Amino acid sequence: MADPATYRPAPGQVPDSPGVYRFRDEHGRVLYVGKAKNLRSRLGSYFQDLAALHPRTQSMVTSAASVEWTVVGTEVEALALEYSWIKEFDPRFNVKYRDDKSYPYLAVTLADTFPRVQVMRGAKRPGTRYFGPYAHAWAIRETVDLLLRVFPVRTCSAGVFKRAHQQGRPCLLGYIDKCSAPCVGRISPEDHHALAEDFCAFMAGDTARFTRRLTERMREAAASLDYEQAARLRDDIGALERATEKNAVVLKDGTDADIFALVGDDLEAAVQVFHVRDGRIRGQRGWVVEKVEDVTDGELVEHLLQQVYGAEEAALGRAGSRSRGEPAARSLAGSGAVPREVLVPVLPPDVAQLGEWLAGLRGSRVDIRVPQRGDKRELAETVRRNAEHALALHRTKRAGDLTTRSQALREIQEALGLTSAPLRIECYDISTTQGTHQMASMVVFEDGLPRKSEYRTFAVRGADGTGARDDTAAMHEVITRRFRRYLAEQSESGDLELDGGPGEARSPGTSGAVPPEVGGRPSRFAYPPHLVVVDGGPPQVAAAARALAELGVDDVALCGLAKRLEEVWLPGEDYPVILERSSEGLYLLQRVRDEAHRFAITAHRRRRSKAMTVSALDDVPGLGPARSRALLTHFGSLKRLRAASVEEIASVPGMGERTAAAVVAALGGTPAATGPDADRREVPGMLEA
């Protein structure tokens, strides 16, 4: 536990300007990012008597080893910089909003030559227009099925589209007039793109224009006695009306608003938002957050708005409209990402600055307020009830999850005799097939949960470059490489941070101001684990312990988990540590070990599959798959091809003397195959024995 007085900035060193600050631990990892109207006043509040601080704040300042800050011009700039740093560093002590589910969106790929309408989940892609999110994917498909009568936009995948184009026949949707069949040229790329734009306009709320247009065409058809066409247009109007009715009007004045609700306690909270466009609910989304820092409801709302609209800015800033030179504000305003009104349960502390930031994203004024009466107040109450239900459902699913993880870490600490709970665990496993294609995996668990962004794989080289002699040698090599890299990056970390003086290096444990451009993502192996787990018994543990000792690493705990009896082995011990079969600590170690095993097998299979598709002809300059196939077809086997002269190879259609000489040079040093399979016909891409 660190003493905050050891890294407290000197009096008068911290400016009284707006800015953003970062607390780092002894390894340089960012623990917390915050913003302040007055940096001197805000940072001073962290260095008071520990007894006066909130327990979570106490934990943060005693885990940190330095604090640094960046001065900005305005509070709005501080708000934007704080959000970008939280997204970049993912600090442990900052509030993180995580979706309680992966919501589906209706997406239109406007960047494609022939835009496609489809259901999408996950991160937003550039050049794609999104509508939603929706609660269920089937709701999107029902709406799309109705609208395809009027807007027959392409919905097929790239493979189906390519196959239909090659065959010259459209798919079933093209025959039943629910696709304009651009794959066979029934519609030009320009007209199909205009059709997709009309589809987007209807989904964005401009419904009356299309209903009015179809009504006029229906009347014209009826007046000219074309009753069949009039009946089809009547059915199209009915389809549009049914699609519109699926979103009932909740605000009669046609308001565009996002309505947020927040329900929770001291440990966690659930957030729900209804996206209302043109008076109709167009989407719903929810988050569940663990309160890892001491924040009020107003501060939670501020962090939430930063995440929701900051993520929209990042996604749409890369979209096609922005790439054509449109400013971000116009892009966001056109997409409806930032509405005219943002209704929240409580006002954030810096509502004026937040409103100014949102107005900059939208391109016009944005009102942030608490609804007091009328339809908006009733709708906000509905959103709050949804948040209550989401929190109850989350607690049902995750009942005891936090407690269970804490118990597991505590049991491991007690069983292994550690001074503190192993908050970061790394596990290593080796995967091989009879000593070939050796691969090792490193998986990382933090606070009892997998941190997949820090998983790594190693190709085991061995002393001569052909692989290690056995699993223990492979384990020694992998542990050596991992911690040698950590020690190298640790020794270089002083060059990455600068203090107030130009050109001076500053260690991770020194506080001071930094310019905004200094920083960046942490190195791949920058952080040491509290516990290293190896898959295996005493031999593997001994190999890992020897590697750590050779590097002088003595502050990392080590153990091995043997599969046969699930025994935990410590270095130099004659007898294992036996955990109860129902122990939460054993369950966690098993989960870590199984994840490392899975990850190692996946990497090994990938490497083995790649090797099995390698041919001796692959490395010949200027020789592609077609001419490789021609050579093997002409000579019948690789043995006969090796025995051929330059003139014989050059006589094969498509081959020249230069390429023939390259083939002879590439195969000349390889001994001819012998045995019963020497004359077998070979297929390009097969592994040579």
XYZ file of C-alpha atoms in Angstrom:
689
model
C 0.000 0.000 0.000
C 1.528 3.295 -1.143
C 1.507 6.510 0.854
C -0.079 9.331 -1.246
C 2.325 11.796 0.414
C 5.234 10.190 -1.477
C 3.960 11.380 -4.858
C 1.970 14.466 -3.862
C 2.872 17.396 -6.170
C 4.747 20.267 -4.573
C 2.704 23.309 -3.440
C 2.159 25.716 -6.301
C 3.209 23.156 -8.924
C -0.353 22.338 -9.959
C -2.032 25.120 -11.980
C -5.511 26.442 -11.171
C -6.673 25.983 -14.788
C -9.132 23.505 -16.310
C -7.563 20.187 -17.219
C -7.533 16.397 -17.096
C -5.462 14.293 -14.704
C -4.318 10.653 -14.544
C -3.288 8.533 -11.576
C -0.766 5.773 -12.415
C 0.545 2.809 -10.430
C 4.206 1.836 -9.978
C 4.218 0.065 -13.359
C 2.887 3.098 -15.224
C -0.614 1.674 -15.685
C -3.361 4.307 -15.655
C -5.681 3.695 -12.693
C -8.007 6.691 -12.912
C -8.778 9.561 -15.293
C -10.657 12.662 -14.180
C -11.328 16.243 -15.258
C -11.464 19.424 -13.230
C -12.448 23.062 -13.581
C -9.560 23.843 -11.218
C -6.770 21.260 -11.211
C -5.141 22.582 -8.044
C -8.337 22.383 -6.011
C -9.409 19.013 -7.417
C -6.085 17.231 -6.978
C -5.696 18.694 -3.494
C -8.844 16.862 -2.424
C -7.134 13.497 -3.036
C -4.225 14.225 -0.670
C -6.161 14.914 2.519
C -6.369 12.571 5.507
C -7.132 9.051 4.262
C -9.811 8.612 6.913
C -11.794 11.452 5.308
C -11.810 9.825 1.865
C -14.419 7.439 0.520
C -13.220 3.784 0.754
C -13.040 3.441 -3.038
C -11.073 6.689 -3.296
C -8.758 5.452 -0.544
C -8.102 2.277 -2.515
C -7.288 4.298 -5.641
C -4.849 6.801 -4.076
C -3.041 4.052 -2.135
C -2.705 1.922 -5.286
C -1.278 4.836 -7.288
C 2.358 5.891 -7.427
C 2.111 9.125 -9.430
C -0.296 11.706 -10.763
C 0.013 13.771 -13.915
C -2.136 16.384 -15.595
C -2.750 18.175 -18.863
C -3.955 21.788 -18.989
C -6.632 22.594 -21.589
C -8.298 25.788 -22.660
C -11.916 25.211 -21.637
C -14.031 22.848 -19.608
C -15.577 21.487 -22.828
C -12.101 20.496 -24.041
C -11.511 18.792 -20.684
C -14.739 16.839 -21.123
C -13.699 15.577 -24.572
C -10.129 14.733 -23.478
C -11.380 12.869 -20.403
C -13.630 10.682 -22.565
C -10.861 9.907 -25.072
C -8.410 8.935 -22.302
C -10.954 6.704 -20.572
C -11.577 4.905 -23.875
C -7.827 4.624 -24.544
C -6.544 3.458 -21.154
C -9.609 1.660 -19.724
C -8.725 2.687 -16.128
C -9.602 0.230 -13.393
C -11.135 2.810 -11.031
C -13.298 4.633 -13.582
C -16.971 3.823 -13.985
C -17.532 1.608 -17.038
C -20.912 1.232 -18.673
C -21.335 -2.181 -20.224
C -24.280 -3.177 -22.390
C -26.487 -5.696 -20.650
C -26.950 -7.366 -24.052
C -25.805 -7.085 -27.650
C -28.572 -5.093 -29.309
C -29.351 -5.608 -33.007
C -29.485 -2.667 -35.416
C -31.071 -2.274 -38.823
C -28.132 -1.325 -41.053
C -27.942 -0.031 -44.623
C -24.479 -0.287 -46.197
C -24.579 2.957 -48.168
C -20.841 2.781 -48.915
C -21.374 -0.294 -51.139
C -21.963 -0.001 -54.881
C -25.276 -1.781 -54.317
C -26.312 -0.979 -50.689
C -27.620 -3.863 -48.618
C -30.219 -3.877 -45.816
C -29.360 -6.266 -42.984
C -29.369 -6.901 -39.247
C -26.081 -5.997 -37.543
C -24.674 -6.260 -34.031
C -21.443 -5.082 -32.433
C -19.211 -2.167 -33.396
C -20.472 0.276 -36.019
C -18.754 0.269 -39.398
C -17.832 3.260 -41.561
C -20.148 4.037 -44.451
C -23.161 2.275 -42.911
C -26.410 3.933 -41.776
C -27.852 2.448 -38.574
C -31.375 2.475 -37.147
C -32.173 1.249 -33.665
C -31.130 -0.429 -31.511
C -34.084 -2.812 -31.372
C -35.008 -5.194 -28.595
C -35.349 -8.213 -30.931
C -33.918 -9.110 -34.336
C -37.265 -10.552 -35.461
C -38.826 -7.104 -35.069
C -36.316 -5.746 -37.596
C -36.970 -8.571 -40.048
C -40.745 -8.090 -39.855
C -40.363 -4.378 -40.591
C -37.956 -4.995 -43.473
C -40.241 -7.642 -44.977
C -43.086 -5.094 -45.079
C -40.956 -2.307 -46.528
C -39.414 -4.410 -49.303
C -42.742 -4.189 -51.162
C -42.169 -0.463 -51.567
C -38.387 -0.237 -51.329
C -37.030 -3.433 -52.967
C -33.451 -2.933 -51.781
C -30.909 -5.742 -51.892
C -30.815 -7.878 -48.711
C -28.644 -10.811 -49.874
C -25.071 -11.553 -48.796
C -22.046 -10.930 -51.008
C -21.805 -14.638 -51.861
C -25.429 -14.924 -52.969
C -25.136 -11.678 -54.949
C -21.995 -12.899 -56.761
C -23.496 -16.295 -57.574
C -26.677 -14.730 -58.984
C -24.599 -12.346 -61.081
C -22.528 -15.228 -62.511
C -25.615 -17.335 -63.262
C -27.611 -14.435 -64.692
C -30.646 -15.362 -62.563
C -31.865 -13.468 -59.477
C -32.790 -15.149 -56.218
C -36.362 -15.824 -55.072
C -36.823 -12.253 -53.768
C -36.080 -10.947 -57.256
C -38.819 -13.113 -58.746
C -41.461 -12.034 -56.197
C -40.592 -8.321 -56.595
C -39.111 -7.888 -53.117
C -35.704 -7.111 -54.613
C -34.923 -4.886 -57.579
C -32.330 -7.512 -58.663
C -29.262 -5.314 -59.229
C -27.282 -8.575 -59.520
C -28.669 -9.137 -63.043
C -28.809 -5.485 -64.096
C -32.530 -4.811 -63.686
C -31.656 -1.530 -61.986
C -28.658 0.765 -62.340
C -26.297 1.392 -59.403
C -27.475 5.024 -59.216
C -31.176 4.122 -59.110
C -30.564 1.364 -56.540
C -28.608 3.786 -54.340
C -31.490 6.285 -54.578
C -33.856 3.477 -53.537
C -31.681 2.780 -50.498
C -31.677 6.496 -49.638
C -35.501 6.503 -49.749
C -35.530 3.473 -47.456
C -33.310 5.334 -44.985
C -35.474 8.443 -45.186
C -38.581 6.415 -44.354
C -36.845 4.715 -41.425
C -35.636 8.105 -40.182
C -39.253 9.242 -39.792
C -40.096 10.875 -43.131
C -43.095 8.569 -43.633
C -45.770 11.001 -44.794
C -43.922 11.897 -48.018
C -43.876 8.305 -49.285
C -47.456 7.564 -48.249
C -48.593 10.734 -50.053
C -46.635 9.837 -53.167
C -48.108 6.318 -53.356
C -51.609 7.659 -52.745
C -51.291 10.061 -55.687
C -50.023 7.278 -57.956
C -52.883 5.007 -56.850
C -55.451 7.667 -57.744
C -53.815 8.255 -61.124
C -53.881 4.523 -61.866
C -57.544 4.294 -60.848
C -58.420 7.322 -63.006
C -56.785 5.659 -66.020
C -58.719 2.430 -65.273
C -55.505 0.510 -64.429
C -57.149 -1.180 -61.458
C -54.501 -3.899 -61.041
C -51.772 -1.293 -60.590
C -54.033 0.685 -58.257
C -54.604 -2.432 -56.137
C -50.865 -3.064 -55.897
C -50.257 0.526 -54.811
C -53.070 0.205 -52.263
C -51.323 -2.843 -50.772
C -48.027 -0.936 -50.725
C -49.669 1.882 -48.769
C -51.070 -0.676 -46.336
C -47.575 -2.159 -45.866
C -46.128 1.276 -45.052
C -48.938 1.976 -42.603
C -48.430 -1.367 -40.837
C -44.688 -0.722 -40.598
C -45.414 2.710 -39.123
C -47.964 1.348 -36.655
C -45.333 -0.934 -35.146
C -43.929 2.182 -33.454
C -46.811 3.784 -31.591
C -46.816 7.548 -31.093
C -45.732 8.375 -27.532
C -45.117 12.120 -27.907
C -47.736 13.827 -30.056
C -45.660 16.899 -30.830
C -43.230 14.854 -32.959
C -40.363 15.333 -30.535
C -36.854 13.965 -31.085
C -35.489 12.998 -27.660
C -33.416 10.464 -25.779
C -34.955 9.634 -22.403
C -32.621 8.168 -19.761
C -33.439 6.517 -16.442
C -31.105 5.418 -13.653
C -31.816 2.943 -10.837
C -29.261 1.504 -8.426
C -27.578 1.431 -5.035
C -24.096 2.088 -3.640
C -22.498 -0.792 -5.567
C -24.144 -0.942 -8.985
C -26.752 0.725 -11.156
C -28.855 -0.028 -14.235
C -29.434 2.529 -16.991
C -32.082 2.455 -19.701
C -32.634 4.826 -22.619
C -35.528 5.137 -25.067
C -34.645 6.730 -28.409
C -37.694 8.719 -29.538
C -37.695 10.113 -33.074
C -40.611 11.997 -34.607
C -42.636 11.165 -31.503
C -42.141 7.392 -31.868
C -39.900 5.005 -29.931
C -37.282 3.931 -32.450
C -35.010 1.993 -30.127
C -34.147 0.989 -26.585
C -30.816 0.285 -24.930
C -29.549 -0.622 -21.471
C -26.363 -0.761 -19.389
C -25.376 -2.137 -16.022
C -22.501 -0.425 -14.210
C -20.451 -1.310 -11.147
C -19.629 1.792 -9.104
C -15.872 1.406 -8.759
C -15.446 5.090 -7.888
C -17.241 7.409 -5.493
C -19.732 9.191 -7.772
C -23.138 10.793 -7.430
C -26.100 10.076 -9.696
C -25.407 13.336 -11.531
C -21.821 12.292 -12.233
C -23.034 8.891 -13.415
C -25.349 10.637 -15.872
C -22.453 12.788 -17.097
C -20.257 9.722 -17.695
C -23.165 8.001 -19.431
C -23.779 10.863 -21.873
C -20.050 11.005 -22.584
C -20.022 7.331 -23.498
C -23.245 7.264 -25.536
C -22.636 10.339 -27.683
C -18.834 10.109 -27.674
C -19.096 6.621 -29.157
C -21.537 7.903 -31.797
C -19.093 10.681 -32.689
C -16.227 8.203 -33.045
C -18.282 5.837 -35.213
C -19.876 8.451 -37.448
C -16.657 10.427 -37.693
C -15.270 7.511 -39.724
C -18.407 7.077 -41.812
C -18.619 7.691 -45.510
C -20.280 11.099 -45.264
C -17.441 12.366 -43.088
C -14.835 10.935 -45.448
C -16.328 13.016 -48.277
C -15.489 16.162 -46.368
C -18.631 16.821 -44.333
C -17.973 18.192 -40.856
C -18.656 15.987 -37.860
C -21.528 18.141 -36.635
C -23.406 17.847 -39.936
C -22.782 14.101 -40.047
C -24.127 13.594 -36.531
C -27.069 15.911 -37.079
C -28.068 14.100 -40.242
C -27.859 10.739 -38.557
C -30.077 11.730 -35.636
C -27.448 10.454 -33.209
C -27.793 13.538 -30.994
C -31.455 14.572 -30.581
C -32.863 17.998 -29.820
C -33.714 17.021 -26.237
C -31.907 14.801 -23.729
C -34.138 13.973 -20.762
C -32.289 12.688 -17.695
C -33.342 11.645 -14.153
C -30.937 14.150 -12.507
C -28.903 16.973 -13.977
C -25.145 16.423 -14.297
C -22.924 18.812 -12.317
C -21.535 20.543 -15.440
C -24.751 20.694 -17.446
C -23.798 23.875 -19.309
C -20.481 22.469 -20.549
C -22.098 19.137 -21.409
C -24.826 20.914 -23.363
C -22.214 22.939 -25.236
C -20.330 19.749 -26.131
C -23.503 18.021 -27.397
C -24.483 21.148 -29.341
C -21.110 21.016 -31.054
C -21.769 17.408 -32.068
C -25.314 18.072 -33.260
C -24.659 21.423 -34.918
C -27.516 23.109 -33.064
C -28.778 23.585 -29.522
C -29.374 20.550 -27.314
C -31.531 20.828 -24.174
C -30.560 18.661 -21.187
C -33.284 18.689 -18.577
C -35.374 16.672 -16.135
C -38.995 16.158 -17.305
C -41.437 17.527 -14.733
C -44.948 16.890 -16.068
C -47.045 15.648 -18.983
C -46.324 12.921 -21.532
C -42.555 13.208 -21.195
C -42.733 12.704 -17.448
C -44.949 9.624 -17.926
C -42.582 8.199 -20.538
C -39.594 8.817 -18.235
C -41.412 6.832 -15.546
C -41.853 3.972 -18.034
C -38.133 4.060 -18.775
C -37.406 3.988 -15.026
C -39.549 0.884 -14.575
C -37.598 -0.777 -17.386
C -34.371 0.103 -15.574
C -35.710 -1.436 -12.361
C -36.594 -4.625 -14.215
C -33.157 -4.734 -15.907
C -31.380 -4.352 -12.551
C -33.501 -7.103 -10.966
C -32.769 -9.390 -13.929
C -29.061 -8.608 -13.723
C -28.967 -9.412 -10.018
C -30.763 -12.681 -10.657
C -28.236 -13.672 -13.321
C -25.183 -12.429 -11.473
C -26.268 -13.198 -7.909
C -23.183 -13.620 -5.796
C -20.895 -13.178 -8.806
C -18.868 -10.371 -7.246
C -18.791 -12.161 -3.921
C -17.811 -15.438 -5.550
C -14.884 -13.892 -7.426
C -13.650 -12.184 -4.265
C -13.949 -15.442 -2.351
C -12.028 -17.336 -5.044
C -9.166 -14.836 -5.021
C -9.065 -14.892 -1.219
C -8.922 -18.711 -1.154
C -6.051 -18.729 -3.663
C -4.216 -16.131 -1.579
C -4.583 -18.192 1.587
C -3.736 -21.532 -0.066
C -0.560 -20.223 -1.718
C 0.504 -18.004 1.174
C 0.443 -14.773 -0.845
C 0.672 -11.362 0.798
C -2.282 -10.036 -1.235
C -5.017 -11.349 -3.495
C -3.783 -12.212 -7.035
C -5.771 -9.597 -8.944
C -3.876 -10.343 -12.182
C -3.283 -14.012 -13.034
C -1.418 -15.225 -16.105
C -1.583 -18.869 -17.184
C 0.660 -20.625 -19.721
C 0.156 -23.858 -21.662
C 2.049 -25.693 -24.416
C 0.351 -27.422 -27.353
C 2.181 -29.678 -29.847
C 1.768 -32.800 -31.970
C 4.720 -35.167 -31.432
C 7.036 -32.210 -30.989
C 5.983 -30.385 -34.188
C 4.354 -26.966 -34.616
C 4.895 -26.117 -30.948
C 2.742 -23.244 -29.715
C 2.307 -21.705 -26.262
C -0.506 -19.570 -24.926
C -0.685 -16.820 -22.317
C -4.125 -15.922 -20.971
C -4.800 -13.117 -18.505
C -7.460 -12.925 -15.810
C -7.961 -9.680 -13.889
C -10.223 -9.558 -10.837
C -11.311 -13.103 -11.654
C -12.484 -12.255 -15.200
C -10.736 -12.939 -18.526
C -9.066 -9.954 -20.193
C -8.953 -11.249 -23.749
C -7.318 -8.171 -25.224
C -4.110 -9.188 -23.420
C -4.064 -12.854 -24.496
C -0.869 -13.775 -26.361
C 0.527 -16.757 -28.288
C 4.169 -17.797 -28.713
C 5.715 -19.906 -31.452
C 8.236 -22.050 -29.560
C 11.597 -21.888 -31.357
C 14.015 -23.946 -29.267
C 17.786 -23.613 -29.183
C 18.268 -24.540 -32.858
C 15.111 -22.915 -34.218
C 13.269 -26.205 -34.792
C 11.392 -26.307 -31.474
C 12.020 -27.272 -27.864
C 12.992 -30.815 -26.908
C 10.024 -31.230 -24.527
C 7.301 -29.339 -22.666
C 9.598 -28.250 -19.839
C 12.083 -26.667 -22.238
C 9.203 -24.994 -24.064
C 7.806 -23.641 -20.796
C 11.244 -22.308 -19.805
C 11.565 -20.540 -23.165
C 8.098 -18.959 -23.032
C 8.425 -17.690 -19.451
C 11.883 -16.328 -20.273
C 10.649 -14.493 -23.361
C 7.624 -13.026 -21.594
C 9.489 -11.657 -18.579
C 12.574 -10.621 -20.530
C 10.242 -8.464 -22.621
C 8.635 -7.083 -19.452
C 12.020 -6.174 -17.958
C 13.110 -4.513 -21.201
C 9.943 -2.427 -21.439
C 10.173 -1.543 -17.763
C 13.700 -0.226 -18.248
C 12.589 1.823 -21.266
C 9.406 3.225 -19.700
C 11.231 6.295 -18.369
C 11.684 7.513 -21.945
C 7.941 7.605 -22.578
C 6.909 10.160 -19.953
C 8.282 13.668 -19.641
C 8.096 16.150 -16.823
C 7.754 19.877 -17.006
C 11.373 20.377 -18.097
C 12.158 19.820 -21.758
C 14.181 16.768 -22.566
C 14.195 15.337 -19.043
C 13.144 11.741 -18.449
C 10.624 11.087 -15.696
C 10.091 7.780 -13.951
C 6.594 6.291 -13.561
C 6.611 7.185 -9.863
C 7.080 10.917 -10.402
C 4.155 13.329 -10.586
C 4.059 16.238 -12.956
C 2.404 17.913 -15.912
C 2.446 16.283 -19.330
C 1.583 17.736 -22.722
C -1.585 16.333 -24.354
C 0.328 14.469 -27.054
C 2.443 12.486 -24.580
C 1.040 9.079 -23.736
C -0.370 6.284 -25.837
C -1.399 2.729 -25.393
C 0.618 0.640 -22.933
C 3.152 -1.857 -24.236
C 2.180 -5.483 -24.845
C 3.995 -6.867 -21.798
C 4.144 -3.760 -19.629
C 2.373 -5.149 -16.553
C 3.609 -8.023 -14.374
C 1.156 -10.577 -12.967
C 0.588 -11.211 -9.293
C 0.453 -14.961 -9.994
C 1.784 -17.165 -12.810
C -0.012 -20.483 -13.320
C 1.476 -23.172 -15.572
C -0.438 -26.138 -16.912
C 1.404 -29.106 -15.435
C 3.068 -30.560 -12.374
C 6.514 -30.288 -10.725
C 8.603 -30.458 -13.975
C 6.766 -27.551 -15.603
C 6.759 -25.535 -12.350
C 10.492 -26.109 -11.907
C 11.187 -24.968 -15.481
C 9.154 -21.785 -14.982
C 10.815 -21.106 -11.597
C 14.253 -21.530 -13.176
C 13.381 -19.012 -15.900
C 12.189 -16.433 -13.352
C 15.284 -16.958 -11.201
C 17.626 -16.513 -14.182
C 15.979 -13.166 -14.943
C 16.045 -12.057 -11.313
C 12.235 -11.832 -11.040
C 11.422 -12.571 -7.417
C 8.186 -10.672 -6.809
C 5.845 -12.874 -8.887
C 4.150 -15.901 -7.314
C 4.191 -19.190 -9.247
C 2.210 -22.411 -9.147
C 1.199 -25.274 -11.423
C -2.112 -27.077 -11.792
C -1.816 -30.781 -12.639
C -4.721 -32.251 -14.600
C -4.833 -35.755 -13.081
C -5.906 -34.913 -9.531
C -6.191 -31.106 -9.904
C -3.253 -30.644 -7.542
C -1.621 -27.246 -7.055
C 2.183 -27.462 -7.092
C 4.532 -24.806 -5.722
C 8.232 -24.451 -6.655
C 10.558 -26.635 -4.613
C 7.775 -28.343 -2.647
C 7.671 -32.133 -2.344
C 3.920 -32.257 -1.775
C 1.121 -30.411 -3.563
C -1.425 -28.011 -2.117
C -4.816 -29.689 -2.107
C -7.865 -27.450 -2.502
C -11.345 -28.772 -1.811
C -13.158 -29.974 -4.910
C -15.954 -27.486 -4.207
C -13.515 -24.625 -3.564
C -14.186 -21.415 -5.481
C -10.422 -20.920 -5.661
C -9.981 -24.273 -7.399
C -12.831 -23.464 -9.796
C -11.091 -20.228 -10.776
C -7.725 -21.941 -11.296
C -9.411 -24.631 -13.396
C -11.138 -22.011 -15.506
C -7.859 -20.156 -16.052
C -6.058 -23.409 -16.944
C -8.833 -24.560 -19.308
C -8.852 -21.181 -21.062
C -5.072 -21.374 -21.575
C -5.454 -24.929 -22.907
C -8.190 -23.881 -25.335
C -6.223 -20.888 -26.561
C -3.035 -22.951 -27.051
C -4.854 -25.688 -28.999
C -6.489 -23.095 -31.250
C -3.111 -21.502 -32.046
C -1.501 -24.904 -32.614
C -4.225 -26.042 -35.007
C -3.994 -22.791 -36.918
C -0.226 -23.165 -37.328
C -0.496 -26.846 -38.262
C -3.211 -26.162 -40.846
C -1.103 -23.436 -42.400
C 1.910 -25.756 -42.624
C -0.150 -28.513 -44.278
C -0.998 -26.225 -47.182
C 2.656 -25.382 -47.959
C 4.256 -26.691 -51.166
C 7.909 -26.785 -52.177
C 6.961 -24.626 -55.182
C 5.407 -21.837 -53.112
C 8.683 -19.970 -52.643
C 9.728 -19.988 -56.306
C 9.778 -16.374 -57.551
C 7.256 -15.717 -60.320
C 5.539 -19.093 -59.978
C 1.874 -18.881 -59.100
C -0.781 -21.533 -58.406
C -1.745 -21.995 -62.065
C 1.771 -22.702 -63.315
C 2.547 -24.871 -60.258
C -0.475 -26.991 -61.142
C 0.638 -27.156 -64.770
C 4.122 -28.398 -63.783
C 2.802 -31.119 -61.479
C 0.249 -32.197 -64.078
C 2.948 -32.413 -66.763
C 5.598 -34.278 -64.721
C 3.224 -36.289 -62.505
C 5.173 -35.953 -59.240
C 7.594 -33.718 -57.399
C 10.336 -36.367 -57.761
C 10.171 -36.256 -61.567
C 10.051 -32.448 -61.498
C 13.260 -32.381 -59.437
C 14.968 -34.631 -61.974
C 13.922 -32.471 -64.956
C 16.306 -30.102 -66.707
C 15.759 -26.407 -67.367
C 14.921 -27.145 -71.002
C 12.322 -29.787 -70.063
C 10.640 -27.465 -67.568
C 10.710 -24.563 -70.031
C 8.872 -26.726 -72.575
C 5.764 -26.773 -70.381
C 3.173 -24.298 -71.751
C 3.328 -21.016 -69.890
C 6.862 -21.512 -68.579
C 9.945 -19.540 -69.612
C 13.639 -20.248 -69.240
C 14.078 -17.798 -66.366
C 11.233 -19.293 -64.351
C 12.417 -22.814 -65.221
C 15.886 -21.953 -63.901
C 14.303 -20.612 -60.703
C 12.383 -23.871 -60.254
C 15.543 -25.952 -60.696
C 17.433 -23.723 -58.248
C 14.640 -23.975 -55.658
C 14.352 -27.767 -55.913
C 17.973 -28.629 -56.594
C 19.063 -28.664 -52.952
C 16.146 -30.795 -51.820
C 16.820 -34.579 -51.824
C 14.515 -36.671 -53.949
C 11.752 -38.472 -52.094
C 12.114 -42.216 -51.654
C 9.831 -45.011 -50.613
C 6.504 -46.311 -51.856
C 4.958 -42.863 -52.162
C 7.816 -41.354 -54.167
C 5.956 -41.489 -57.470
C 2.523 -40.513 -56.223
C 0.883 -37.649 -58.077
C 0.911 -34.460 -56.000
C -1.602 -31.670 -55.791
C -0.381 -28.070 -55.373
C -0.639 -27.020 -51.770
C 0.039 -30.462 -50.239
C 2.679 -30.727 -47.547
C 5.840 -32.331 -48.848
C 6.884 -35.353 -46.777
